[in-house]
Amino acid sequence: SNHIDLHGLDWLTRYLTQDNDRTMIVVSHDRSFLDAVCTDIMHMNHEQIKYHVGNFSEFERQQHEKSSREAQILDAAERKRNKAEAFVQKQQSMANKKSADPNKQRQAKMIREKKLDRIGNYREDGKRYKLMSMSKMGMEYTRLAQKVEIEVDDPVIKMHFPKPQWPPGIAAGEAIMRMENFSFGYTPDKQILKKNTLSLQRGSKVALVGKNGAGKTTLINLLAEKSKAKDYVASGSFWLHPNVRIGHVSQYSVEELEQVADQTVAEYAEERFRHGKASADIVAKASGNVRQYLGAFGLGGKHALQPIGKLSGGERMRLCF
């Protein structure tokens, strides 16, 4: 659903929710779309697929409840373990004081191990398993899990973007781009914009929406200075502040990395810092320790030494940023 425009996504949502005769598997990062369309969720995590009934919001609620329950079980088990350890240590100390008999010391050790081994034998609902000897258990019971497996969450990736250093003379809210009666197109008879007047201010966060083919990408390329004057026909006034530094991640940025698939992440980053338009202070900081800089985007450590061709789609997008 990533490259579908808003109108197309709305139509697709209505079409899929009205069609109950087909079984579909959808891969999407659009939460609203998943909530509207999906009746079930298959969660891929730690080399396993787990099936959940309900839409994405229901899946998240179930995951949150499961994580909270497991955390409570783990906390309770830890408290009981500490209490049991304190008890057996006390018994061991008393046994040592009363007698140096090796048999009694061995007995105290067996009691300690048995008591500690019982800690943590809980089901996912928080109830304890009834511990029995193997001789008393039927074969069907031997297949039961003995302990709750506490899933370790994937590490949260915290991306750190350098704070923009605005050039002197550009105050907050001041225009950094301005169009006045501006028309733009590849030929005089095929205009993308006709006589538009607008401006962008410092600090604005603007969403550009429209149907596929309306010219969104072309306009972004113009703003990002990816389009050359010889490539289009324009009239009116278009002004971009000369001190503004532009960062541009296009919908094709990930695909373009295929051209450098054999380069490692660190090699690619070093090359971009040397030949890109990053400010001198960022280049100085990053070039000295590229891998540390990549770590701010979740691409440090062993990821920095991997060929780009081995990265997942999400990792490639982080590299583009």
mmCIF file of C-alpha atoms in Angstrom:
data_model
loop_
_atom_site.group_PDB
_atom_site.id
_atom_site.type_symbol
_atom_site.label_atom_id
_atom_site.label_comp_id
_atom_site.label_asym_id
_atom_site.label_seq_id
_atom_site.Cartn_x
_atom_site.Cartn_y
_atom_site.Cartn_z
ATOM 1 C CA SER A 1 0.000 0.000 0.000
ATOM 2 C CA ASN A 2 3.040 2.318 0.170
ATOM 3 C CA HIS A 3 2.792 3.697 -3.394
ATOM 4 C CA ILE A 4 -1.013 3.937 -3.584
ATOM 5 C CA ASP A 5 -2.478 7.437 -3.450
ATOM 6 C CA LEU A 6 -5.139 8.358 -0.865
ATOM 7 C CA HIS A 7 -8.011 7.980 -3.302
ATOM 8 C CA GLY A 8 -6.750 4.606 -4.498
ATOM 9 C CA LEU A 9 -6.204 3.406 -0.934
ATOM 10 C CA ASP A 10 -9.749 4.400 0.008
ATOM 11 C CA TRP A 11 -11.130 2.493 -2.994
ATOM 12 C CA LEU A 12 -8.952 -0.562 -2.252
ATOM 13 C CA THR A 13 -10.075 -0.587 1.388
ATOM 14 C CA ARG A 14 -13.754 -0.553 0.412
ATOM 15 C CA TYR A 15 -13.213 -3.209 -2.272
ATOM 16 C CA LEU A 16 -11.371 -5.606 0.042
ATOM 17 C CA THR A 17 -13.812 -5.223 2.934
ATOM 18 C CA GLN A 18 -16.765 -5.987 0.629
ATOM 19 C CA ASP A 19 -15.127 -9.088 -0.887
ATOM 20 C CA ASN A 20 -15.610 -11.969 1.562
ATOM 21 C CA ASP A 21 -15.039 -14.772 -0.959
ATOM 22 C CA ARG A 22 -11.258 -14.423 -1.263
ATOM 23 C CA THR A 23 -8.486 -15.187 1.209
ATOM 24 C CA MET A 24 -5.692 -12.613 1.080
ATOM 25 C CA ILE A 25 -2.362 -12.074 2.785
ATOM 26 C CA VAL A 26 -1.525 -8.372 3.055
ATOM 27 C CA VAL A 27 1.878 -6.871 3.866
ATOM 28 C CA SER A 28 1.526 -3.224 4.855
ATOM 29 C CA HIS A 29 2.851 -0.644 7.323
ATOM 30 C CA ASP A 30 -0.382 1.381 7.182
ATOM 31 C CA ARG A 31 -2.081 0.807 10.536
ATOM 32 C CA SER A 32 -5.415 2.313 9.496
ATOM 33 C CA PHE A 33 -5.498 0.130 6.384
ATOM 34 C CA LEU A 34 -4.719 -3.008 8.393
ATOM 35 C CA ASP A 35 -7.413 -2.160 10.939
ATOM 36 C CA ALA A 36 -10.018 -1.639 8.230
ATOM 37 C CA VAL A 37 -9.195 -4.682 6.095
ATOM 38 C CA CYS A 38 -7.674 -7.474 8.170
ATOM 39 C CA THR A 39 -9.612 -10.045 10.191
ATOM 40 C CA ASP A 40 -6.506 -11.906 11.410
ATOM 41 C CA ILE A 41 -2.821 -11.172 11.987
ATOM 42 C CA MET A 42 0.169 -13.460 11.399
ATOM 43 C CA HIS A 43 3.096 -12.163 13.444
ATOM 44 C CA MET A 44 6.608 -13.119 12.322
ATOM 45 C CA ASN A 45 9.049 -12.809 15.224
ATOM 46 C CA HIS A 46 12.114 -14.760 16.410
ATOM 47 C CA GLU A 47 11.890 -17.278 13.551
ATOM 48 C CA GLN A 48 8.272 -18.112 14.437
ATOM 49 C CA ILE A 49 4.833 -17.251 13.020
ATOM 50 C CA LYS A 50 2.035 -16.780 15.549
ATOM 51 C CA TYR A 51 -1.602 -16.418 14.546
ATOM 52 C CA HIS A 52 -3.899 -13.835 16.152
ATOM 53 C CA VAL A 53 -7.619 -13.325 15.536
ATOM 54 C CA GLY A 54 -8.637 -9.679 15.093
ATOM 55 C CA ASN A 55 -7.326 -6.554 13.368
ATOM 56 C CA PHE A 56 -4.047 -4.784 14.057
ATOM 57 C CA SER A 57 -5.310 -2.739 17.020
ATOM 58 C CA GLU A 58 -6.628 -5.908 18.657
ATOM 59 C CA PHE A 59 -3.281 -7.615 17.993
ATOM 60 C CA GLU A 60 -1.421 -4.746 19.651
ATOM 61 C CA ARG A 61 -3.742 -4.888 22.660
ATOM 62 C CA GLN A 62 -3.154 -8.639 23.012
ATOM 63 C CA GLN A 63 0.607 -8.173 22.707
ATOM 64 C CA HIS A 64 0.603 -5.457 25.362
ATOM 65 C CA GLU A 65 -1.431 -7.621 27.749
ATOM 66 C CA LYS A 66 0.848 -10.608 27.106
ATOM 67 C CA SER A 67 3.983 -8.539 27.730
ATOM 68 C CA SER A 68 2.536 -7.104 30.955
ATOM 69 C CA ARG A 69 1.503 -10.566 32.163
ATOM 70 C CA GLU A 70 4.909 -12.066 31.392
ATOM 71 C CA ALA A 71 6.659 -9.189 33.138
ATOM 72 C CA GLN A 72 4.531 -9.770 36.262
ATOM 73 C CA ILE A 73 5.278 -13.508 36.171
ATOM 74 C CA LEU A 74 8.996 -12.841 35.803
ATOM 75 C CA ASP A 75 8.943 -10.300 38.635
ATOM 76 C CA ALA A 76 7.039 -12.663 40.945
ATOM 77 C CA ALA A 77 9.409 -15.530 40.115
ATOM 78 C CA GLU A 78 12.421 -13.336 40.823
ATOM 79 C CA ARG A 79 11.023 -12.309 44.222
ATOM 80 C CA LYS A 80 10.337 -15.938 45.096
ATOM 81 C CA ARG A 81 13.807 -16.940 43.965
ATOM 82 C CA ASN A 82 15.401 -14.286 46.161
ATOM 83 C CA LYS A 83 13.274 -15.393 49.104
ATOM 84 C CA ALA A 84 14.129 -19.055 48.508
ATOM 85 C CA GLU A 85 17.831 -18.288 48.194
ATOM 86 C CA ALA A 86 17.773 -16.368 51.471
ATOM 87 C CA PHE A 87 15.994 -19.301 53.153
ATOM 88 C CA VAL A 88 18.366 -22.002 51.907
ATOM 89 C CA GLN A 89 21.410 -19.884 52.695
ATOM 90 C CA LYS A 90 20.141 -19.562 56.244
ATOM 91 C CA GLN A 91 19.567 -23.335 56.444
ATOM 92 C CA GLN A 92 23.027 -23.998 55.022
ATOM 93 C CA SER A 93 24.605 -21.656 57.532
ATOM 94 C CA MET A 94 22.769 -23.341 60.387
ATOM 95 C CA ALA A 95 23.818 -26.780 59.139
ATOM 96 C CA ASN A 96 27.466 -25.696 58.958
ATOM 97 C CA LYS A 97 27.350 -24.358 62.495
ATOM 98 C CA LYS A 98 25.695 -27.445 63.961
ATOM 99 C CA SER A 99 27.737 -30.068 62.240
ATOM 100 C CA ALA A 100 30.434 -30.605 59.729
ATOM 101 C CA ASP A 101 28.746 -33.863 58.711
ATOM 102 C CA PRO A 102 29.140 -34.096 54.886
ATOM 103 C CA ASN A 103 25.870 -36.026 54.575
ATOM 104 C CA LYS A 104 23.876 -33.214 56.195
ATOM 105 C CA GLN A 105 25.612 -30.630 54.053
ATOM 106 C CA ARG A 106 24.792 -32.652 50.928
ATOM 107 C CA GLN A 107 21.191 -32.873 52.100
ATOM 108 C CA ALA A 108 21.026 -29.104 52.579
ATOM 109 C CA LYS A 109 22.415 -28.600 49.053
ATOM 110 C CA MET A 110 19.766 -30.922 47.585
ATOM 111 C CA ILE A 111 17.019 -28.994 49.384
ATOM 112 C CA ARG A 112 18.401 -25.723 47.994
ATOM 113 C CA GLU A 113 18.548 -26.989 44.412
ATOM 114 C CA LYS A 114 15.082 -28.531 44.591
ATOM 115 C CA LYS A 115 13.554 -25.373 46.018
ATOM 116 C CA LEU A 116 15.214 -23.113 43.461
ATOM 117 C CA ASP A 117 14.302 -25.423 40.574
ATOM 118 C CA ARG A 118 10.612 -24.945 41.333
ATOM 119 C CA ILE A 119 10.870 -21.192 40.821
ATOM 120 C CA GLY A 120 9.633 -20.039 37.394
ATOM 121 C CA ASN A 121 7.489 -23.056 36.481
ATOM 122 C CA TYR A 122 4.481 -21.030 35.353
ATOM 123 C CA ARG A 123 2.095 -21.176 32.414
ATOM 124 C CA GLU A 124 1.375 -18.136 30.231
ATOM 125 C CA ASP A 125 -1.799 -17.454 32.239
ATOM 126 C CA GLY A 126 0.311 -17.015 35.378
ATOM 127 C CA LYS A 127 -0.726 -20.276 37.078
ATOM 128 C CA ARG A 128 1.871 -22.755 38.285
ATOM 129 C CA TYR A 129 2.387 -26.135 36.728
ATOM 130 C CA LYS A 130 1.844 -29.002 39.146
ATOM 131 C CA LEU A 131 5.237 -30.634 39.509
ATOM 132 C CA MET A 132 5.234 -34.436 39.435
ATOM 133 C CA SER A 133 7.857 -37.090 39.015
ATOM 134 C CA MET A 134 8.157 -38.604 35.553
ATOM 135 C CA SER A 135 6.947 -41.949 36.906
ATOM 136 C CA LYS A 136 3.614 -40.380 37.827
ATOM 137 C CA MET A 137 3.138 -38.506 34.569
ATOM 138 C CA GLY A 138 1.419 -39.858 31.460
ATOM 139 C CA MET A 139 3.085 -39.407 28.077
ATOM 140 C CA GLU A 140 0.670 -36.630 27.152
ATOM 141 C CA TYR A 141 1.976 -34.485 30.021
ATOM 142 C CA THR A 142 5.582 -34.709 28.915
ATOM 143 C CA ARG A 143 4.789 -32.475 25.959
ATOM 144 C CA LEU A 144 3.827 -29.523 28.171
ATOM 145 C CA ALA A 145 6.220 -26.596 28.283
ATOM 146 C CA GLN A 146 7.839 -26.359 31.694
ATOM 147 C CA LYS A 147 8.361 -22.660 31.869
ATOM 148 C CA VAL A 148 6.993 -19.484 30.400
ATOM 149 C CA GLU A 149 9.249 -18.196 27.650
ATOM 150 C CA ILE A 150 9.640 -14.485 28.221
ATOM 151 C CA GLU A 151 10.001 -12.940 24.773
ATOM 152 C CA VAL A 152 12.746 -10.371 24.501
ATOM 153 C CA ASP A 153 11.553 -7.286 22.662
ATOM 154 C CA ASP A 154 13.537 -6.130 19.684
ATOM 155 C CA PRO A 155 15.749 -3.196 20.632
ATOM 156 C CA VAL A 156 14.104 0.159 20.021
ATOM 157 C CA ILE A 157 16.020 2.030 17.357
ATOM 158 C CA LYS A 158 16.421 5.675 18.284
ATOM 159 C CA MET A 159 17.395 7.712 15.278
ATOM 160 C CA HIS A 160 19.291 10.915 15.985
ATOM 161 C CA PHE A 161 19.086 13.604 13.311
ATOM 162 C CA PRO A 162 21.465 16.554 13.576
ATOM 163 C CA LYS A 163 19.627 19.684 14.657
ATOM 164 C CA PRO A 164 19.459 22.051 11.666
ATOM 165 C CA GLN A 165 21.612 25.120 11.965
ATOM 166 C CA TRP A 166 19.627 27.887 10.346
ATOM 167 C CA PRO A 167 21.707 30.566 8.607
ATOM 168 C CA PRO A 168 21.634 34.057 10.116
ATOM 169 C CA GLY A 169 18.813 36.189 8.798
ATOM 170 C CA ILE A 170 16.160 33.440 8.560
ATOM 171 C CA ALA A 171 13.832 33.956 11.490
ATOM 172 C CA ALA A 172 11.304 31.389 12.703
ATOM 173 C CA GLY A 173 8.251 31.480 10.430
ATOM 174 C CA GLU A 174 10.067 33.335 7.667
ATOM 175 C CA ALA A 175 9.613 32.127 4.066
ATOM 176 C CA ILE A 176 12.343 29.865 2.682
ATOM 177 C CA MET A 177 10.537 29.065 -0.596
ATOM 178 C CA ARG A 178 8.073 31.177 -2.544
ATOM 179 C CA MET A 179 6.074 30.798 -5.769
ATOM 180 C CA GLU A 180 4.278 33.709 -7.402
ATOM 181 C CA ASN A 181 1.994 33.081 -10.385
ATOM 182 C CA PHE A 182 4.185 30.063 -11.078
ATOM 183 C CA SER A 183 3.502 27.566 -13.892
ATOM 184 C CA PHE A 184 5.567 24.451 -14.450
ATOM 185 C CA GLY A 185 5.565 21.509 -16.865
ATOM 186 C CA TYR A 186 7.631 19.465 -19.262
ATOM 187 C CA THR A 187 5.911 20.965 -22.322
ATOM 188 C CA PRO A 188 3.787 24.108 -22.764
ATOM 189 C CA ASP A 189 0.663 22.006 -23.373
ATOM 190 C CA LYS A 190 1.258 19.615 -20.451
ATOM 191 C CA GLN A 191 1.352 21.735 -17.330
ATOM 192 C CA ILE A 192 1.734 20.261 -13.843
ATOM 193 C CA LEU A 193 1.192 23.583 -12.059
ATOM 194 C CA LYS A 194 -0.687 26.560 -13.465
ATOM 195 C CA LYS A 195 -0.311 30.033 -11.982
ATOM 196 C CA ASN A 196 0.269 29.000 -8.363
ATOM 197 C CA THR A 197 1.160 31.401 -5.566
ATOM 198 C CA LEU A 198 2.293 30.001 -2.208
ATOM 199 C CA SER A 199 5.210 29.906 0.223
ATOM 200 C CA LEU A 200 6.899 27.575 2.702
ATOM 201 C CA GLN A 201 8.027 28.865 6.062
ATOM 202 C CA ARG A 202 10.889 27.784 8.262
ATOM 203 C CA GLY A 203 9.736 25.037 10.622
ATOM 204 C CA SER A 204 6.705 23.960 8.532
ATOM 205 C CA LYS A 205 5.823 20.263 8.207
ATOM 206 C CA VAL A 206 3.805 19.981 5.009
ATOM 207 C CA ALA A 207 2.087 16.929 3.480
ATOM 208 C CA LEU A 208 1.846 16.917 -0.304
ATOM 209 C CA VAL A 209 -1.179 14.834 -1.370
ATOM 210 C CA GLY A 210 -2.862 14.134 -4.695
ATOM 211 C CA LYS A 211 -3.771 11.368 -7.108
ATOM 212 C CA ASN A 212 -1.109 9.261 -8.784
ATOM 213 C CA GLY A 213 0.178 11.147 -11.806
ATOM 214 C CA ALA A 214 -0.806 14.558 -10.442
ATOM 215 C CA GLY A 215 2.848 15.632 -10.363
ATOM 216 C CA LYS A 216 3.776 15.254 -6.677
ATOM 217 C CA THR A 217 7.148 13.626 -7.375
ATOM 218 C CA THR A 218 7.922 16.135 -10.123
ATOM 219 C CA LEU A 219 7.201 19.051 -7.793
ATOM 220 C CA ILE A 220 9.351 17.526 -5.043
ATOM 221 C CA ASN A 221 12.185 17.082 -7.542
ATOM 222 C CA LEU A 222 11.844 20.742 -8.423
ATOM 223 C CA LEU A 223 11.994 21.791 -4.758
ATOM 224 C CA ALA A 224 14.932 19.436 -4.135
ATOM 225 C CA GLU A 225 16.719 20.879 -7.177
ATOM 226 C CA LYS A 226 16.756 17.460 -8.868
ATOM 227 C CA SER A 227 15.106 18.903 -11.996
ATOM 228 C CA LYS A 228 17.284 20.975 -14.332
ATOM 229 C CA ALA A 229 16.077 24.127 -16.051
ATOM 230 C CA LYS A 230 16.505 22.512 -19.480
ATOM 231 C CA ASP A 231 14.160 19.671 -18.490
ATOM 232 C CA TYR A 232 11.000 21.766 -18.103
ATOM 233 C CA VAL A 233 9.096 24.845 -19.172
ATOM 234 C CA ALA A 234 8.286 27.344 -16.436
ATOM 235 C CA SER A 235 6.873 30.826 -16.067
ATOM 236 C CA GLY A 236 6.254 33.142 -13.167
ATOM 237 C CA SER A 237 8.494 33.466 -10.131
ATOM 238 C CA PHE A 238 10.049 30.647 -8.121
ATOM 239 C CA TRP A 239 12.420 31.558 -5.266
ATOM 240 C CA LEU A 240 14.373 29.308 -2.900
ATOM 241 C CA HIS A 241 16.524 30.806 -0.152
ATOM 242 C CA PRO A 242 20.182 30.438 -1.213
ATOM 243 C CA ASN A 243 21.320 29.303 2.249
ATOM 244 C CA VAL A 244 18.801 26.488 2.621
ATOM 245 C CA ARG A 245 20.318 22.992 2.595
ATOM 246 C CA ILE A 246 17.952 20.332 1.221
ATOM 247 C CA GLY A 247 17.718 16.674 2.227
ATOM 248 C CA HIS A 248 15.700 14.501 -0.138
ATOM 249 C CA VAL A 249 14.626 10.853 0.306
ATOM 250 C CA SER A 250 12.581 9.788 -2.689
ATOM 251 C CA GLN A 251 10.280 6.793 -3.100
ATOM 252 C CA TYR A 252 12.987 5.293 -5.306
ATOM 253 C CA SER A 253 15.930 5.865 -2.938
ATOM 254 C CA VAL A 254 15.928 2.267 -1.699
ATOM 255 C CA GLU A 255 15.873 0.869 -5.249
ATOM 256 C CA GLU A 256 18.770 3.146 -6.213
ATOM 257 C CA LEU A 257 20.950 1.447 -3.581
ATOM 258 C CA GLU A 258 21.025 -1.632 -5.840
ATOM 259 C CA GLN A 259 23.641 0.228 -7.886
ATOM 260 C CA VAL A 260 26.033 0.058 -4.901
ATOM 261 C CA ALA A 261 24.865 -3.301 -3.484
ATOM 262 C CA ASP A 262 28.459 -4.591 -3.186
ATOM 263 C CA GLN A 263 29.620 -1.680 -1.045
ATOM 264 C CA THR A 264 29.499 -2.038 2.717
ATOM 265 C CA VAL A 265 27.280 0.301 4.709
ATOM 266 C CA ALA A 266 30.325 2.065 6.169
ATOM 267 C CA GLU A 267 31.982 2.519 2.762
ATOM 268 C CA TYR A 268 28.819 4.003 1.307
ATOM 269 C CA ALA A 269 28.375 6.386 4.258
ATOM 270 C CA GLU A 270 32.000 7.557 4.044
ATOM 271 C CA GLU A 271 31.611 8.265 0.326
ATOM 272 C CA ARG A 272 28.383 10.210 0.877
ATOM 273 C CA PHE A 273 29.980 12.331 3.576
ATOM 274 C CA ARG A 274 32.936 13.152 1.346
ATOM 275 C CA HIS A 275 30.925 14.011 -1.771
ATOM 276 C CA GLY A 276 27.519 15.003 -0.410
ATOM 277 C CA LYS A 277 26.181 18.350 0.710
ATOM 278 C CA ALA A 278 26.400 17.787 4.452
ATOM 279 C CA SER A 279 27.638 20.747 6.453
ATOM 280 C CA ALA A 280 31.305 20.875 7.435
ATOM 281 C CA ASP A 281 30.601 20.244 11.136
ATOM 282 C CA ILE A 282 28.601 17.068 10.378
ATOM 283 C CA VAL A 283 31.287 15.809 7.987
ATOM 284 C CA ALA A 284 33.985 16.382 10.604
ATOM 285 C CA LYS A 285 32.058 14.548 13.319
ATOM 286 C CA ALA A 286 30.873 11.683 11.127
ATOM 287 C CA SER A 287 34.038 11.027 9.133
ATOM 288 C CA GLY A 288 36.034 10.480 12.301
ATOM 289 C CA ASN A 289 33.747 7.687 13.432
ATOM 290 C CA VAL A 290 31.385 6.634 10.665
ATOM 291 C CA ARG A 291 30.278 3.475 12.463
ATOM 292 C CA GLN A 292 29.293 5.413 15.553
ATOM 293 C CA TYR A 293 27.316 7.844 13.401
ATOM 294 C CA LEU A 294 25.591 4.926 11.650
ATOM 295 C CA GLY A 295 24.762 3.520 15.075
ATOM 296 C CA ALA A 296 22.446 6.489 15.612
ATOM 297 C CA PHE A 297 20.326 4.997 12.815
ATOM 298 C CA GLY A 298 20.495 1.396 14.010
ATOM 299 C CA LEU A 299 23.224 0.512 11.497
ATOM 300 C CA GLY A 300 26.279 0.340 13.732
ATOM 301 C CA GLY A 301 28.269 -2.711 14.805
ATOM 302 C CA LYS A 302 28.210 -5.648 12.393
ATOM 303 C CA HIS A 303 25.599 -3.913 10.177
ATOM 304 C CA ALA A 304 28.188 -1.308 9.165
ATOM 305 C CA LEU A 305 30.395 -4.021 7.671
ATOM 306 C CA GLN A 306 27.613 -5.747 5.736
ATOM 307 C CA PRO A 307 27.213 -5.294 1.973
ATOM 308 C CA ILE A 308 24.220 -3.086 1.204
ATOM 309 C CA GLY A 309 22.746 -5.927 -0.844
ATOM 310 C CA LYS A 310 22.337 -7.954 2.378
ATOM 311 C CA LEU A 311 20.256 -5.284 4.172
ATOM 312 C CA SER A 312 16.506 -5.576 4.608
ATOM 313 C CA GLY A 313 14.178 -2.989 3.090
ATOM 314 C CA GLY A 314 13.783 -1.182 6.408
ATOM 315 C CA GLU A 315 17.546 -1.105 6.984
ATOM 316 C CA ARG A 316 18.096 0.309 3.499
ATOM 317 C CA MET A 317 15.577 3.058 4.157
ATOM 318 C CA ARG A 318 17.424 3.982 7.376
ATOM 319 C CA LEU A 319 20.648 4.140 5.348
ATOM 320 C CA CYS A 320 18.938 6.516 2.905
ATOM 321 C CA PHE A 321 18.064 8.798 5.803
#
